[in-house]
PDB file of C-alpha atoms in Angstrom:
ATOM      1  CA  UNK A1399     219.086 212.636 -48.013  1.00  0.00           C
ATOM      2  CA  UNK A1400     219.782 208.879 -48.133  1.00  0.00           C
ATOM      3  CA  UNK A1401     220.059 209.212 -45.041  1.00  0.00           C
ATOM      4  CA  UNK A1402     216.753 211.237 -44.300  1.00  0.00           C
ATOM      5  CA  UNK A1403     215.254 208.089 -46.288  1.00  0.00           C
ATOM      6  CA  UNK A1404     216.420 205.664 -44.621  1.00  0.00           C
ATOM      7  CA  UNK A1405     215.334 207.225 -40.969  1.00  0.00           C
ATOM      8  CA  UNK A1406     212.547 207.576 -42.457  1.00  0.00           C
ATOM      9  CA  UNK A1407     211.836 204.029 -44.122  1.00  0.00           C
ATOM     10  CA  UNK A1408     213.577 202.317 -40.958  1.00  0.00           C
ATOM     11  CA  UNK A1409     210.760 204.587 -38.585  1.00  0.00           C
ATOM     12  CA  UNK A1410     208.497 203.443 -41.544  1.00  0.00           C
ATOM     13  CA  UNK A1411     209.456 199.904 -41.190  1.00  0.00           C
ATOM     14  CA  UNK A1412     209.501 200.039 -36.991  1.00  0.00           C
ATOM     15  CA  UNK A1413     205.996 201.157 -37.391  1.00  0.00           C
ATOM     16  CA  UNK A1414     204.917 198.597 -39.598  1.00  0.00           C
ATOM     17  CA  UNK A1415     206.774 196.048 -37.855  1.00  0.00           C
ATOM     18  CA  UNK A1416     205.155 197.870 -34.363  1.00  0.00           C
ATOM     19  CA  UNK A1417     201.866 198.133 -36.362  1.00  0.00           C
ATOM     20  CA  UNK A1418     202.123 194.247 -37.095  1.00  0.00           C
ATOM     21  CA  UNK A1419     204.093 193.216 -33.721  1.00  0.00           C
ATOM     22  CA  UNK A1420     200.744 194.810 -31.889  1.00  0.00           C
ATOM     23  CA  UNK A1421     198.177 192.967 -34.375  1.00  0.00           C
ATOM     24  CA  UNK A1422     199.676 189.632 -33.489  1.00  0.00           C
ATOM     25  CA  UNK A1423     199.414 190.533 -29.786  1.00  0.00           C
ATOM     26  CA  UNK A1424     195.966 190.871 -30.390  1.00  0.00           C
ATOM     27  CA  UNK A1425     194.792 188.105 -32.392  1.00  0.00           C
ATOM     28  CA  UNK A1426     197.066 185.866 -29.748  1.00  0.00           C
ATOM     29  CA  UNK A1427     195.353 187.605 -26.866  1.00  0.00           C
ATOM     30  CA  UNK A1428     192.056 186.703 -28.947  1.00  0.00           C
ATOM     31  CA  UNK A1429     193.400 183.248 -29.580  1.00  0.00           C
ATOM     32  CA  UNK A1430     193.637 182.616 -26.289  1.00  0.00           C
ATOM     33  CA  UNK A1431     190.885 184.138 -24.783  1.00  0.00           C
ATOM     34  CA  UNK A1432     189.136 182.597 -27.428  1.00  0.00           C
ATOM     35  CA  UNK A1433     191.079 178.998 -26.326  1.00  0.00           C
ATOM     36  CA  UNK A1434     190.649 179.609 -22.225  1.00  0.00           C
ATOM     37  CA  UNK A1435     186.859 180.476 -23.728  1.00  0.00           C
ATOM     38  CA  UNK A1436     186.404 176.752 -25.427  1.00  0.00           C
ATOM     39  CA  UNK A1437     188.370 174.981 -22.344  1.00  0.00           C
ATOM     40  CA  UNK A1438     185.824 176.771 -19.414  1.00  0.00           C
ATOM     41  CA  UNK A1439     183.246 176.358 -22.400  1.00  0.00           C
ATOM     42  CA  UNK A1440     184.187 172.678 -22.456  1.00  0.00           C
ATOM     43  CA  UNK A1441     184.485 172.433 -18.737  1.00  0.00           C
ATOM     44  CA  UNK A1442     181.465 173.746 -18.149  1.00  0.00           C
ATOM     45  CA  UNK A1443     179.628 171.644 -20.126  1.00  0.00           C
ATOM     46  CA  UNK A1444     181.488 168.606 -18.853  1.00  0.00           C
ATOM     47  CA  UNK A1445     180.702 169.426 -15.561  1.00  0.00           C
ATOM     48  CA  UNK A1446     176.397 170.578 -16.682  1.00  0.00           C
ATOM     49  CA  UNK A1447     176.581 167.045 -17.917  1.00  0.00           C
ATOM     50  CA  UNK A1448     177.676 165.543 -15.019  1.00  0.00           C
ATOM     51  CA  UNK A1449     175.371 167.636 -13.212  1.00  0.00           C
ATOM     52  CA  UNK A1450     172.969 166.020 -15.252  1.00  0.00           C
ATOM     53  CA  UNK A1451     173.944 162.462 -15.037  1.00  0.00           C
ATOM     54  CA  UNK A1452     174.075 162.973 -10.827  1.00  0.00           C
ATOM     55  CA  UNK A1453     170.734 164.637 -11.300  1.00  0.00           C
ATOM     56  CA  UNK A1454     169.586 161.345 -13.404  1.00  0.00           C
ATOM     57  CA  UNK A1455     171.078 159.441 -11.044  1.00  0.00           C
ATOM     58  CA  UNK A1456     169.675 160.912  -7.764  1.00  0.00           C
ATOM     59  CA  UNK A1457     165.766 160.952  -9.737  1.00  0.00           C
ATOM     60  CA  UNK A1458     165.863 156.848 -10.735  1.00  0.00           C
ATOM     61  CA  UNK A1459     166.806 156.017  -7.147  1.00  0.00           C
ATOM     62  CA  UNK A1460     163.758 158.244  -6.021  1.00  0.00           C
ATOM     63  CA  UNK A1461     161.454 156.878  -8.227  1.00  0.00           C
ATOM     64  CA  UNK A1462     162.775 153.424  -7.009  1.00  0.00           C
ATOM     65  CA  UNK A1463     162.419 154.031  -3.854  1.00  0.00           C
ATOM     66  CA  UNK A1464     158.896 155.089  -4.914  1.00  0.00           C
ATOM     67  CA  UNK A1465     157.781 152.558  -6.663  1.00  0.00           C
ATOM     68  CA  UNK A1466     159.578 150.030  -3.656  1.00  0.00           C
ATOM     69  CA  UNK A1467     157.310 151.806  -1.350  1.00  0.00           C
ATOM     70  CA  UNK A1468     153.804 151.512  -3.469  1.00  0.00           C
ATOM     71  CA  UNK A1469     154.862 147.742  -3.828  1.00  0.00           C
ATOM     72  CA  UNK A1470     155.289 147.447  -0.275  1.00  0.00           C
ATOM     73  CA  UNK A1471     152.391 149.181   0.499  1.00  0.00           C
ATOM     74  CA  UNK A1472     150.482 147.248  -2.743  1.00  0.00           C
ATOM     75  CA  UNK A1473     151.335 144.016  -0.841  1.00  0.00           C
ATOM     76  CA  UNK A1474     150.823 144.517   2.521  1.00  0.00           C
ATOM     77  CA  UNK A1475     147.137 145.899   1.179  1.00  0.00           C
ATOM     78  CA  UNK A1476     147.017 142.178  -0.685  1.00  0.00           C
ATOM     79  CA  UNK A1477     148.111 140.699   2.546  1.00  0.00           C
ATOM     80  CA  UNK A1478     145.376 141.916   4.755  1.00  0.00           C
ATOM     81  CA  UNK A1479     142.042 142.179   1.676  1.00  0.00           C
ATOM     82  CA  UNK A1480     144.381 137.982   2.026  1.00  0.00           C
ATOM     83  CA  UNK A1481     143.318 137.235   5.575  1.00  0.00           C
ATOM     84  CA  UNK A1482     140.512 138.690   5.398  1.00  0.00           C
ATOM     85  CA  UNK A1483     139.203 136.735   3.135  1.00  0.00           C
ATOM     86  CA  UNK A1484     139.924 133.714   4.523  1.00  0.00           C
ATOM     87  CA  UNK A1485     138.580 134.360   7.770  1.00  0.00           C
ATOM     88  CA  UNK A1486     135.587 134.950   5.724  1.00  0.00           C
ATOM     89  CA  UNK A1487     135.697 132.034   4.408  1.00  0.00           C
ATOM     90  CA  UNK A1488     137.166 130.333   7.543  1.00  0.00           C
ATOM     91  CA  UNK A1489     134.032 131.769   8.830  1.00  0.00           C
ATOM     92  CA  UNK A1490     131.227 131.104   7.009  1.00  0.00           C
ATOM     93  CA  UNK A1491     132.908 127.024   6.790  1.00  0.00           C
ATOM     94  CA  UNK A1492     133.057 127.575  10.936  1.00  0.00           C
ATOM     95  CA  UNK A1493     129.168 128.838  11.018  1.00  0.00           C
ATOM     96  CA  UNK A1494     127.793 125.695   8.276  1.00  0.00           C
ATOM     97  CA  UNK A1495     129.587 123.210  10.525  1.00  0.00           C
ATOM     98  CA  UNK A1496     128.294 124.549  13.528  1.00  0.00           C
ATOM     99  CA  UNK A1497     124.977 125.105  12.491  1.00  0.00           C
ATOM    100  CA  UNK A1498     125.239 121.288  10.580  1.00  0.00           C
ATOM    101  CA  UNK A1499     126.693 120.108  14.539  1.00  0.00           C
ATOM    102  CA  UNK A1500     123.309 121.613  15.764  1.00  0.00           C
ATOM    103  CA  UNK A1501     121.061 120.133  13.186  1.00  0.00           C
ATOM    104  CA  UNK A1502     122.370 116.634  13.656  1.00  0.00           C
ATOM    105  CA  UNK A1503     122.333 116.944  18.017  1.00  0.00           C
ATOM    106  CA  UNK A1504     118.686 117.843  17.423  1.00  0.00           C
ATOM    107  CA  UNK A1505     117.993 115.212  15.069  1.00  0.00           C
ATOM    108  CA  UNK A1506     119.965 112.868  17.160  1.00  0.00           C
ATOM    109  CA  UNK A1507     117.856 113.652  20.496  1.00  0.00           C
ATOM    110  CA  UNK A1508     114.866 113.616  19.205  1.00  0.00           C
ATOM    111  CA  UNK A1509     115.629 109.834  17.744  1.00  0.00           C
ATOM    112  CA  UNK A1510     117.253 108.918  21.451  1.00  0.00           C
ATOM    113  CA  UNK A1511     113.230 110.935  22.640  1.00  0.00           C
ATOM    114  CA  UNK A1512     111.784 108.699  20.011  1.00  0.00           C
ATOM    115  CA  UNK A1513     114.087 105.382  20.290  1.00  0.00           C
ATOM    116  CA  UNK A1514     113.623 106.179  24.727  1.00  0.00           C
ATOM    117  CA  UNK A1515     109.888 106.368  24.557  1.00  0.00           C
ATOM    118  CA  UNK A1516     109.746 103.295  21.821  1.00  0.00           C
ATOM    119  CA  UNK A1517     111.984 101.336  24.762  1.00  0.00           C
ATOM    120  CA  UNK A1518     109.555 102.825  27.135  1.00  0.00           C
ATOM    121  CA  UNK A1519     106.912 101.296  25.649  1.00  0.00           C
ATOM    122  CA  UNK A1520     108.053  98.423  24.287  1.00  0.00           C
ATOM    123  CA  UNK A1521     109.370  98.085  28.010  1.00  0.00           C
ATOM    124  CA  UNK A1522     105.780  99.033  29.358  1.00  0.00           C
ATOM    125  CA  UNK A1523     104.316  96.254  26.840  1.00  0.00           C
ATOM    126  CA  UNK A1524     106.879  93.377  27.909  1.00  0.00           C
ATOM    127  CA  UNK A1525     105.883  94.067  31.948  1.00  0.00           C
ATOM    128  CA  UNK A1526     102.450  93.772  31.013  1.00  0.00           C
ATOM    129  CA  UNK A1527     103.394  90.690  29.093  1.00  0.00           C
ATOM    130  CA  UNK A1528     105.343  89.349  31.966  1.00  0.00           C
ATOM    131  CA  UNK A1529     103.143  89.840  34.313  1.00  0.00           C
ATOM    132  CA  UNK A1530     100.273  88.386  32.751  1.00  0.00           C
ATOM    133  CA  UNK A1531     102.046  84.888  31.857  1.00  0.00           C
ATOM    134  CA  UNK A1532     103.219  85.155  35.333  1.00  0.00           C
ATOM    135  CA  UNK A1533      99.740  85.559  36.280  1.00  0.00           C
ATOM    136  CA  UNK A1534      98.699  82.318  34.422  1.00  0.00           C
ATOM    137  CA  UNK A1535     102.030  80.391  35.463  1.00  0.00           C
ATOM    138  CA  UNK A1536     100.351  81.076  38.961  1.00  0.00           C
ATOM    139  CA  UNK A1537      96.936  80.321  37.885  1.00  0.00           C
ATOM    140  CA  UNK A1538      98.289  77.358  36.203  1.00  0.00           C
ATOM    141  CA  UNK A1539     100.384  75.941  39.564  1.00  0.00           C
ATOM    142  CA  UNK A1540      97.598  76.426  41.640  1.00  0.00           C
ATOM    143  CA  UNK A1541      95.362  74.875  38.732  1.00  0.00           C
ATOM    144  CA  UNK A1542      97.363  71.226  39.653  1.00  0.00           C
ATOM    145  CA  UNK A1543      97.524  72.382  42.824  1.00  0.00           C
ATOM    146  CA  UNK A1544      94.213  71.785  43.231  1.00  0.00           C
ATOM    147  CA  UNK A1545      93.511  68.608  40.801  1.00  0.00           C
ATOM    148  CA  UNK A1546      96.700  67.504  42.650  1.00  0.00           C
ATOM    149  CA  UNK A1547      94.629  68.023  46.003  1.00  0.00           C
ATOM    150  CA  UNK A1548      91.861  66.796  44.183  1.00  0.00           C
ATOM    151  CA  UNK A1549      93.267  63.773  43.355  1.00  0.00           C
ATOM    152  CA  UNK A1550      94.792  62.811  46.048  1.00  0.00           C
ATOM    153  CA  UNK A1551      91.880  63.585  47.908  1.00  0.00           C
ATOM    154  CA  UNK A1552      90.270  61.367  45.388  1.00  0.00           C
ATOM    155  CA  UNK A1553      92.990  58.543  45.643  1.00  0.00           C
ATOM    156  CA  UNK A1554      92.780  58.889  49.731  1.00  0.00           C
ATOM    157  CA  UNK A1555      88.496  58.106  48.652  1.00  0.00           C
ATOM    158  CA  UNK A1556      88.705  55.241  46.358  1.00  0.00           C
ATOM    159  CA  UNK A1557      91.236  54.071  48.793  1.00  0.00           C
ATOM    160  CA  UNK A1558      89.682  54.181  51.782  1.00  0.00           C
ATOM    161  CA  UNK A1559      86.974  52.693  49.479  1.00  0.00           C
ATOM    162  CA  UNK A1560      89.139  49.982  48.512  1.00  0.00           C
ATOM    163  CA  UNK A1561      90.904  49.522  51.778  1.00  0.00           C
ATOM    164  CA  UNK A1562      86.670  49.595  53.537  1.00  0.00           C
ATOM    165  CA  UNK A1563      85.712  47.336  50.318  1.00  0.00           C
ATOM    166  CA  UNK A1564      89.046  45.267  50.750  1.00  0.00           C
ATOM    167  CA  UNK A1565      88.931  44.686  54.445  1.00  0.00           C
ATOM    168  CA  UNK A1566      84.800  44.219  54.133  1.00  0.00           C
ATOM    169  CA  UNK A1567      85.445  41.402  51.260  1.00  0.00           C
ATOM    170  CA  UNK A1568      88.616  39.912  53.757  1.00  0.00           C
ATOM    171  CA  UNK A1569      86.309  40.094  56.600  1.00  0.00           C
ATOM    172  CA  UNK A1570      83.204  38.871  55.369  1.00  0.00           C
TER     173      UNK A1570
END
């Protein structure tokens, strides 16, 4: 009996040890599974965070590219608007200068025509005055010639009369 009790006790202790071993083994397996699951979860979380960070970088690059393209388009539009405005401004300036030049040319032409008419009128008046003056000079010269010839004639007559008187008185 003592041996039977020892055998029962040994069997019971073995059963209890086996049960404890199995419980510990199960607990170890559960702990290992949870540890591995935690590691996998950490890896997945890190991978997810890396993917999120990568997505943020890609999004930021895309947004930056989009903004740069928009700025380039706006800059090109501004340059086009500025060049069109400068062209319009220069065209207005050119048209103003052209109109001014035409007005100045018209005034100058009318001035030169008026001056030409005035010059022609003055030239005609000067020629008329010159012709009247030449005519007066010629009349004066003709009178002088006539007076000289009359004077010569009178002198010759006077000389002949004098000579005849002189000869007549000498002879007589």
